[in-house]
Amino acid sequence: MLKKLLKFIAGRIRERSTWLGLVSLAAALGLALSPEQKEAIVSAGMALAGLIAALTKDTDEET
């Protein structure tokens, strides 16, 4: 059971959508901070999401 869970998690970690979701969630958590901190967190989150999108594949190209 644990082996299946670890295999599932390892598979998700390799997916671009997982990383984009984690970055978006981290940026959204900035809602409990001051307006200046929120702006900084959202800007950093958007920049990181853009970087992840630019550096990762959209699909698996296994041959």
Coordinates of C-alpha atoms in Angstrom, one line a residue:
M1 CA 0.0 0.0 0.0
L2 CA 2.8 2.5 1.0
K3 CA 4.7 1.5 -2.1
K4 CA 1.7 2.3 -4.3
L5 CA 1.3 5.7 -2.6
L6 CA 4.9 6.6 -3.0
K7 CA 4.8 5.6 -6.7
F8 CA 1.7 7.8 -7.2
I9 CA 3.3 10.8 -5.5
A10 CA 6.5 10.3 -7.5
G11 CA 4.4 10.3 -10.7
R12 CA 2.7 13.5 -9.7
I13 CA 5.9 15.3 -8.8
R14 CA 7.1 14.9 -12.4
E15 CA 4.0 16.6 -13.7
R16 CA 4.0 20.3 -14.6
S17 CA 0.5 20.8 -13.3
T18 CA 1.5 19.6 -9.8
W19 CA 4.2 22.3 -9.6
L20 CA 1.9 25.0 -11.0
G21 CA -0.8 24.0 -8.5
L22 CA 1.6 24.1 -5.6
V23 CA 2.9 27.5 -6.6
S24 CA -0.6 28.8 -7.0
L25 CA -1.6 27.5 -3.6
A26 CA 1.4 29.1 -2.0
A27 CA 0.6 32.4 -3.7
A28 CA -3.1 32.2 -2.6
L29 CA -2.0 31.7 1.1
G30 CA -0.8 35.3 1.0
L31 CA -4.4 36.4 1.6
A32 CA -3.8 36.7 5.4
L33 CA -0.9 39.1 5.0
S34 CA -0.6 42.9 4.5
P35 CA -1.4 44.3 1.1
E36 CA 2.3 44.8 0.3
Q37 CA 3.1 41.3 1.3
K38 CA 0.2 39.9 -0.7
E39 CA 1.4 41.7 -3.8
A40 CA 5.0 40.4 -3.3
I41 CA 3.8 36.8 -2.8
V42 CA 1.4 36.9 -5.8
S43 CA 4.1 38.5 -8.0
A44 CA 6.7 35.9 -7.0
G45 CA 4.2 33.1 -7.4
M46 CA 3.2 34.2 -10.9
A47 CA 6.9 34.6 -11.9
L48 CA 7.7 31.1 -10.5
A49 CA 4.6 29.6 -12.3
G50 CA 5.8 31.2 -15.6
L51 CA 9.3 29.9 -15.1
I52 CA 8.0 26.3 -14.5
A53 CA 5.7 26.6 -17.5
A54 CA 8.6 27.8 -19.7
L55 CA 11.1 25.1 -18.6
T56 CA 8.8 22.0 -18.6
K57 CA 7.3 19.9 -21.3
D58 CA 3.6 20.0 -22.0
T59 CA 3.4 16.3 -22.8
D60 CA 5.6 13.2 -22.4
E61 CA 7.6 12.5 -25.6
E62 CA 8.5 8.9 -24.8
T63 CA 9.4 6.9 -27.9

